[in-house]
PDB file of N, CA and C in Angstrom:
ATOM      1  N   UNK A   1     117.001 106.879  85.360  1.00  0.00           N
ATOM      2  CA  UNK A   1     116.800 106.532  86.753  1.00  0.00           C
ATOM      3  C   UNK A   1     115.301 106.550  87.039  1.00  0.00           C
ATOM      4  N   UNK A   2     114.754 105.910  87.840  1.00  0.00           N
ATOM      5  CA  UNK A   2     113.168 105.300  87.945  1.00  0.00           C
ATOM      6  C   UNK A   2     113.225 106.686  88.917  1.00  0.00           C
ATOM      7  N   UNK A   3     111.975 107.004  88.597  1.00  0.00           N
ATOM      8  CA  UNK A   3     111.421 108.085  89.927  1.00  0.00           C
ATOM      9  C   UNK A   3     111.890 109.514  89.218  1.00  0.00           C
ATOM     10  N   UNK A   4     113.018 109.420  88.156  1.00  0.00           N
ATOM     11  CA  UNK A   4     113.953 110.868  88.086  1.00  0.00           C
ATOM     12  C   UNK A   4     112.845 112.200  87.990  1.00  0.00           C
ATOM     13  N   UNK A   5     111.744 111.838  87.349  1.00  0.00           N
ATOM     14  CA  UNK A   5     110.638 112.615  86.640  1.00  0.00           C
ATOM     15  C   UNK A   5     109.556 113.472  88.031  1.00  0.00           C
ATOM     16  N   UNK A   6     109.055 112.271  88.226  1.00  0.00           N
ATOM     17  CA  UNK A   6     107.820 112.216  89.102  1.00  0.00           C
ATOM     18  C   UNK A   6     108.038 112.089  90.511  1.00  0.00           C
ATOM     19  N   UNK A   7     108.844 111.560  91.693  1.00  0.00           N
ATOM     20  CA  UNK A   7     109.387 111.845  92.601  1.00  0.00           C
ATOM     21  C   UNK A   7     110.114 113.032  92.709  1.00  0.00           C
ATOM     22  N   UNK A   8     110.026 114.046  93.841  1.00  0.00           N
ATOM     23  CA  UNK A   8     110.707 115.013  94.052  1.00  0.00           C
ATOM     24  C   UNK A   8     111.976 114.898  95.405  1.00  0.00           C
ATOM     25  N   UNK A   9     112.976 115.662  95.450  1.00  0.00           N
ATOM     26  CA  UNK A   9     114.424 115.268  95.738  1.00  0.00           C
ATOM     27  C   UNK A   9     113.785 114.599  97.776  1.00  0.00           C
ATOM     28  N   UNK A  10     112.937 115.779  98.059  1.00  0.00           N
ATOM     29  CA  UNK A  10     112.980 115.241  99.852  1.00  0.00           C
ATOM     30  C   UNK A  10     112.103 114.049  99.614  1.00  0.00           C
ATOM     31  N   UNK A  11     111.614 113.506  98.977  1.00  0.00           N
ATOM     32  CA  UNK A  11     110.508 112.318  99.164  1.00  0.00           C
ATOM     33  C   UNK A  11     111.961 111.075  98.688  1.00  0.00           C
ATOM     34  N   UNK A  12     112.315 111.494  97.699  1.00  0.00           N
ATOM     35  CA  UNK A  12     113.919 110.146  97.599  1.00  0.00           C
ATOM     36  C   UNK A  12     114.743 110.350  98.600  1.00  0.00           C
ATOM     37  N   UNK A  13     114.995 111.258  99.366  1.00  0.00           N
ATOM     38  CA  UNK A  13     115.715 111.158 100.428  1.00  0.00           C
ATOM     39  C   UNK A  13     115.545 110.514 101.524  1.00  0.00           C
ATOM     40  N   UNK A  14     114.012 110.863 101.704  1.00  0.00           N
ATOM     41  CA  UNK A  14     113.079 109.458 102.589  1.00  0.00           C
ATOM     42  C   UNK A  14     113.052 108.427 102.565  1.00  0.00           C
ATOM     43  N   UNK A  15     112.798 108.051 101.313  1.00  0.00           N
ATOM     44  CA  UNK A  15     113.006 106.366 100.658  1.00  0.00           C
ATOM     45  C   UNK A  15     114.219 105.934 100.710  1.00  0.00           C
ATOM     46  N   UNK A  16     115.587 106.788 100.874  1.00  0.00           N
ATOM     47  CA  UNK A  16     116.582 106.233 100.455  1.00  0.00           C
ATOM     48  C   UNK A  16     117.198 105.740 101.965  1.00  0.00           C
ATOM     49  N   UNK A  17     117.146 106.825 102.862  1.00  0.00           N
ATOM     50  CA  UNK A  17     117.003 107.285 104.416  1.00  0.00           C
ATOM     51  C   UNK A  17     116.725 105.475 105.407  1.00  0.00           C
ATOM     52  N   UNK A  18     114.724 105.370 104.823  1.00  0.00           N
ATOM     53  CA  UNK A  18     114.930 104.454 105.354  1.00  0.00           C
ATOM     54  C   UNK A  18     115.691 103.123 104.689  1.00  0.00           C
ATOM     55  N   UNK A  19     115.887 102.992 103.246  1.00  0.00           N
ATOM     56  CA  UNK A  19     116.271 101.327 102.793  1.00  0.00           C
ATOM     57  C   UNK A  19     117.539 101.507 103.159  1.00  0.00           C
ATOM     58  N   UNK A  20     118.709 102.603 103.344  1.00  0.00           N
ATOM     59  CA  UNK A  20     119.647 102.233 104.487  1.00  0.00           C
ATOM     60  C   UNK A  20     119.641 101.635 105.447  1.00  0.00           C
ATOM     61  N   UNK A  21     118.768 102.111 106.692  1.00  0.00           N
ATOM     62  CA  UNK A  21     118.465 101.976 107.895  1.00  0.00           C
ATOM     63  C   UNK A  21     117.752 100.528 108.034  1.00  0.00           C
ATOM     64  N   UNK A  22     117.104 100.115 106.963  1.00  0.00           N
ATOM     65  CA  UNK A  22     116.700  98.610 107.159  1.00  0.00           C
ATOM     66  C   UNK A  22     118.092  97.814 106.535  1.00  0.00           C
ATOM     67  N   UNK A  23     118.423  98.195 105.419  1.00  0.00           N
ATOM     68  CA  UNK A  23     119.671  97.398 104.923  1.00  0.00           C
ATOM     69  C   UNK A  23     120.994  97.068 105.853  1.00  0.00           C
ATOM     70  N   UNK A  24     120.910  98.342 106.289  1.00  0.00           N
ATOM     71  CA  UNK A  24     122.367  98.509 107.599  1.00  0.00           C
ATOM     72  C   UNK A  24     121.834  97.691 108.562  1.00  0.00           C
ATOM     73  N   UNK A  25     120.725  97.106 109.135  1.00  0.00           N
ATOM     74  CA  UNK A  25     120.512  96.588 109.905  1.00  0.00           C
ATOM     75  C   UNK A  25     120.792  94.809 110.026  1.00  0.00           C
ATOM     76  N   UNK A  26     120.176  94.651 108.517  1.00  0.00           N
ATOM     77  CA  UNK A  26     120.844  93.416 107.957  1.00  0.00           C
ATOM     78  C   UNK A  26     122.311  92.949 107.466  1.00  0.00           C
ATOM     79  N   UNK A  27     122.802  93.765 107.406  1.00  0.00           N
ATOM     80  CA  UNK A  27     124.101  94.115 106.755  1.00  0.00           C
ATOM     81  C   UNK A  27     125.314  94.207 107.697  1.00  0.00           C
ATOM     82  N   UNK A  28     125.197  95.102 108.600  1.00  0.00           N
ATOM     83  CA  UNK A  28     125.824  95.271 110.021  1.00  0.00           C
ATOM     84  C   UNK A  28     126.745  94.528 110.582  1.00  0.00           C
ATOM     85  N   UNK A  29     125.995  92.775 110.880  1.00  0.00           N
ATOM     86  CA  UNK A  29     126.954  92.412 112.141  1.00  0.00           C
ATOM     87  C   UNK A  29     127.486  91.205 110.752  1.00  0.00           C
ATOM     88  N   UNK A  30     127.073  91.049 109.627  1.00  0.00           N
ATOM     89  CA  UNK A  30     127.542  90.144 108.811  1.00  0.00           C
ATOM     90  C   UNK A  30     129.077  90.529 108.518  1.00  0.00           C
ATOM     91  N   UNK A  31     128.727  91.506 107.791  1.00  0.00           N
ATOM     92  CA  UNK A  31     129.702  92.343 107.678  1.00  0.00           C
ATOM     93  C   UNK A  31     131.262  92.686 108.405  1.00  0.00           C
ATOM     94  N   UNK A  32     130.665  92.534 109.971  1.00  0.00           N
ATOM     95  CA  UNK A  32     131.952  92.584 110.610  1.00  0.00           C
ATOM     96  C   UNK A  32     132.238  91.602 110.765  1.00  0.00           C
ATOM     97  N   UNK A  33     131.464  90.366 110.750  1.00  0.00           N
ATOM     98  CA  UNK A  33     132.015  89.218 110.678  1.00  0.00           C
ATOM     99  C   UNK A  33     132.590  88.850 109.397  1.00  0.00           C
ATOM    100  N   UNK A  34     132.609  89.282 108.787  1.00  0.00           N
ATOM    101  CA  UNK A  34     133.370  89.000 107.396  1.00  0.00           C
ATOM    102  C   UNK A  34     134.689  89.937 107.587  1.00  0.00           C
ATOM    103  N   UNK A  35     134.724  90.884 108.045  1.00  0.00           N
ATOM    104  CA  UNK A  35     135.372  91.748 107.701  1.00  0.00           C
ATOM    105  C   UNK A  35     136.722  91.734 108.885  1.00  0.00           C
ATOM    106  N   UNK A  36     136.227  91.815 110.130  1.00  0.00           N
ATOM    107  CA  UNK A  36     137.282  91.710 111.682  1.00  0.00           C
ATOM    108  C   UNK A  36     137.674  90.245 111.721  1.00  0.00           C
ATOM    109  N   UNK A  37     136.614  89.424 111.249  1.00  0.00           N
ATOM    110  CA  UNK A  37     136.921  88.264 112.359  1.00  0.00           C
ATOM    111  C   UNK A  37     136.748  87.086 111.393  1.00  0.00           C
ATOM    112  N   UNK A  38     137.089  87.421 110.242  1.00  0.00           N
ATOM    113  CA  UNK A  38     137.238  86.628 109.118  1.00  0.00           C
ATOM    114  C   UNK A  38     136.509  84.993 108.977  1.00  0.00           C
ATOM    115  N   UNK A  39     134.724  85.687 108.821  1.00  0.00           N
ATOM    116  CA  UNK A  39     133.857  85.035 108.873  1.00  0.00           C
ATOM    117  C   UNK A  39     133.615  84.939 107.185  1.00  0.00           C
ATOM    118  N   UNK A  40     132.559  84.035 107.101  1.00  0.00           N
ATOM    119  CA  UNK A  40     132.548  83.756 105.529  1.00  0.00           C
ATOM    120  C   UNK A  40     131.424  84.801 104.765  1.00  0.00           C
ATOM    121  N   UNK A  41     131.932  84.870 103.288  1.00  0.00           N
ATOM    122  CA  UNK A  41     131.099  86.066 102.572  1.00  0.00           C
ATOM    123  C   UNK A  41     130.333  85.547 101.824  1.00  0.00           C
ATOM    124  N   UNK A  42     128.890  85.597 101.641  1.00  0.00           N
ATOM    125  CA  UNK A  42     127.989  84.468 101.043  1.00  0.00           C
ATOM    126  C   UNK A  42     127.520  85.443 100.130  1.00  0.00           C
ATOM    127  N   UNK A  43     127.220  85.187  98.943  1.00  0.00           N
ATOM    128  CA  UNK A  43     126.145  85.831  97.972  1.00  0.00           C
ATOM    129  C   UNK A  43     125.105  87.040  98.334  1.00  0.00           C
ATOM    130  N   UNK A  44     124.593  86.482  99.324  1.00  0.00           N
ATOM    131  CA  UNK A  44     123.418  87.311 100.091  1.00  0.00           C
ATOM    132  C   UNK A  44     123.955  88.767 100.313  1.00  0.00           C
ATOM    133  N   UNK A  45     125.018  88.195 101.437  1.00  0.00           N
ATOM    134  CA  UNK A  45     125.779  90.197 102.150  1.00  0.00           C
ATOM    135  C   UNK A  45     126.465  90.775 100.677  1.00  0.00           C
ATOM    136  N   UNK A  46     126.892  90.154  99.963  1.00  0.00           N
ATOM    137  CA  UNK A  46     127.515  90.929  98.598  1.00  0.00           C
ATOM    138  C   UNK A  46     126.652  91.439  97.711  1.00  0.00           C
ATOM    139  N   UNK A  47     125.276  91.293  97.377  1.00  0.00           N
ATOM    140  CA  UNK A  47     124.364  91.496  97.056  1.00  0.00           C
ATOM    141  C   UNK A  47     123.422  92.515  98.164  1.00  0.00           C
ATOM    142  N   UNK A  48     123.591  92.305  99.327  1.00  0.00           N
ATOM    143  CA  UNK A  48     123.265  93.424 100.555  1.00  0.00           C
ATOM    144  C   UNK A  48     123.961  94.466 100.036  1.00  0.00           C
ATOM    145  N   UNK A  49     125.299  94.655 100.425  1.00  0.00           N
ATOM    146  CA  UNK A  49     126.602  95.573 100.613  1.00  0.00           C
ATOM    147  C   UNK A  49     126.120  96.388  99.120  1.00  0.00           C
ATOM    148  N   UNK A  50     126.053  95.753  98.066  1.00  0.00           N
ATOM    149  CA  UNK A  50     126.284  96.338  96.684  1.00  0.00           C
ATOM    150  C   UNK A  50     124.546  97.113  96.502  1.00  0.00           C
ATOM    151  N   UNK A  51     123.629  96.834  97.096  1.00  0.00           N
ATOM    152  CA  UNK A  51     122.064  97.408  97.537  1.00  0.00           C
ATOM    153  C   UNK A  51     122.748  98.836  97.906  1.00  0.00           C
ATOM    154  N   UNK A  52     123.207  98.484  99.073  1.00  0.00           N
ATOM    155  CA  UNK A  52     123.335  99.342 100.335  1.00  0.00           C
ATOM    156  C   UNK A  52     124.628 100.694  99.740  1.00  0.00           C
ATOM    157  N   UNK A  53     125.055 100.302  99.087  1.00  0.00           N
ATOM    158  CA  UNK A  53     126.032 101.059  98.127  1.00  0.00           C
ATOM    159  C   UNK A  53     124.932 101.899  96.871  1.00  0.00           C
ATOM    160  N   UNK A  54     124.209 101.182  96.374  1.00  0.00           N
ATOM    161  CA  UNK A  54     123.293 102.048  95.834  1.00  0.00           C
ATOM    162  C   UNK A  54     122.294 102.932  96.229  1.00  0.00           C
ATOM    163  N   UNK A  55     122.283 102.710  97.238  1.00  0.00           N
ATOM    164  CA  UNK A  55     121.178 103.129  97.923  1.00  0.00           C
ATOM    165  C   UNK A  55     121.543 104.542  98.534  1.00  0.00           C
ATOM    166  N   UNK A  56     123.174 104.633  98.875  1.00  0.00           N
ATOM    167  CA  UNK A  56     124.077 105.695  99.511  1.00  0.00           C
ATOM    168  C   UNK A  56     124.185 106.722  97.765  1.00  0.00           C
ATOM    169  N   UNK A  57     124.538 106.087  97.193  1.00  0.00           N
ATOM    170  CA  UNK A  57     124.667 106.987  95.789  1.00  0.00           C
ATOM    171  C   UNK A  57     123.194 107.623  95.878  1.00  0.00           C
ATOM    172  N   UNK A  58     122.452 106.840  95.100  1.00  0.00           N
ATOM    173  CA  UNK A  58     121.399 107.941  95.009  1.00  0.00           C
ATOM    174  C   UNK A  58     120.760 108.957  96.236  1.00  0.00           C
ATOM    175  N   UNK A  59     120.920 108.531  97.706  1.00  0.00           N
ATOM    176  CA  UNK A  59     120.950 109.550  98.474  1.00  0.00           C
ATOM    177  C   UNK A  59     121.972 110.948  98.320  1.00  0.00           C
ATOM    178  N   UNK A  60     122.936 110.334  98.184  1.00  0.00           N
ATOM    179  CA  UNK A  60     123.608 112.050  97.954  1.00  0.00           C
ATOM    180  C   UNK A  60     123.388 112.380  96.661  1.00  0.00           C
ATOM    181  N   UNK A  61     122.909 111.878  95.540  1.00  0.00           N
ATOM    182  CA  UNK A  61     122.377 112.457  94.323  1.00  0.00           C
ATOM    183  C   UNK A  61     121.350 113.368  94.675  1.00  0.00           C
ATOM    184  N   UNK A  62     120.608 112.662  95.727  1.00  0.00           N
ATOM    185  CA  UNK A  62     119.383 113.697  95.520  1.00  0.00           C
ATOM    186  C   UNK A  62     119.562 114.542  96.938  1.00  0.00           C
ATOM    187  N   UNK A  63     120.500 114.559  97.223  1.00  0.00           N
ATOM    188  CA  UNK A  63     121.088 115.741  97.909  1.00  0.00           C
ATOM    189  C   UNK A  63     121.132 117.043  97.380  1.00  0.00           C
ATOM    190  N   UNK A  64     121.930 116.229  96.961  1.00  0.00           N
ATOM    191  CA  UNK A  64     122.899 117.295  95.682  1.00  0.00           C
ATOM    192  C   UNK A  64     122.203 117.978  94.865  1.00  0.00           C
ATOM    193  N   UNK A  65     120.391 117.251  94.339  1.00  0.00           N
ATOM    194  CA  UNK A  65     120.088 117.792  93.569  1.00  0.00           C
ATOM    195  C   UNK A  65     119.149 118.585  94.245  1.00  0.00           C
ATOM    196  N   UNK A  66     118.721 118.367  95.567  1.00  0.00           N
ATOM    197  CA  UNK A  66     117.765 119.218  96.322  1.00  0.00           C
ATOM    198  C   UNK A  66     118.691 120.522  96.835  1.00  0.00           C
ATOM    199  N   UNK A  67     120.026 120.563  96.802  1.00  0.00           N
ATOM    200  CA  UNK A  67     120.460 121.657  97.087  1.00  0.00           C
ATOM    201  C   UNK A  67     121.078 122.193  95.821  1.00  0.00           C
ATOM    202  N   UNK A  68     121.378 121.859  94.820  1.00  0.00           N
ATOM    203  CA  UNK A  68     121.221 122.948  93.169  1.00  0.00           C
ATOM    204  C   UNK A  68     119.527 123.377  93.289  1.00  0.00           C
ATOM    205  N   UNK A  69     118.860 122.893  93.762  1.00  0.00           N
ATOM    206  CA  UNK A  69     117.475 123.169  93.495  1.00  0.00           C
ATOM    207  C   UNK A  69     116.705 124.745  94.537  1.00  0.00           C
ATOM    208  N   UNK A  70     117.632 124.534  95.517  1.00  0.00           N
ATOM    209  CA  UNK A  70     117.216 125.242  96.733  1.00  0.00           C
ATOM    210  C   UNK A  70     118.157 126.815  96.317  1.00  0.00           C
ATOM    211  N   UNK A  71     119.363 126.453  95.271  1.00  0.00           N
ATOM    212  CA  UNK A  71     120.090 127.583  95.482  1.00  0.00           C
ATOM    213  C   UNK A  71     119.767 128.708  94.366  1.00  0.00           C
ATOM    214  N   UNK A  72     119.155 127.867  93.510  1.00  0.00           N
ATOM    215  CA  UNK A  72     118.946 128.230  91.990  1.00  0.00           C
ATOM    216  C   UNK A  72     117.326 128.883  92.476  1.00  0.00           C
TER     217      UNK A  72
END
């Protein structure tokens, strides 16, 4: 994983924090239009969604690893 070494867990939580918060923003109303109101699913939001899915993993990774870190 890029960063695993040299980034520490609250500075990836930041990074991860905001590329949610910009991704969800883009992602958002496509989404429900794909999803409620059975609008069309283009390359782009599936390639968003699957970002935005990574982006949630490695946030609670480095959750997870800032709190083994905090307890230890």
């Amino acid at each position: 994983m890029a960063g695993k070494k040299f980034l520490n867990p609250a500075l990836k939580i930041i990074i991860c924090l905001v590329a949610i918060a910009i991704l969800g923003y883009f992602v958002h109303e496509p989404l429900y239009e794909a999803v409620f109101r059975n609008g069309p699913v283009d390359k782009i939001l599936a390639a968003r969604v699957l970002v935005l899915i990574g982006f949630v993993y490695l946030f609670v990774h480095s959750v997870r690893e800032l709190l083994k870190r905090d307890a230890a």
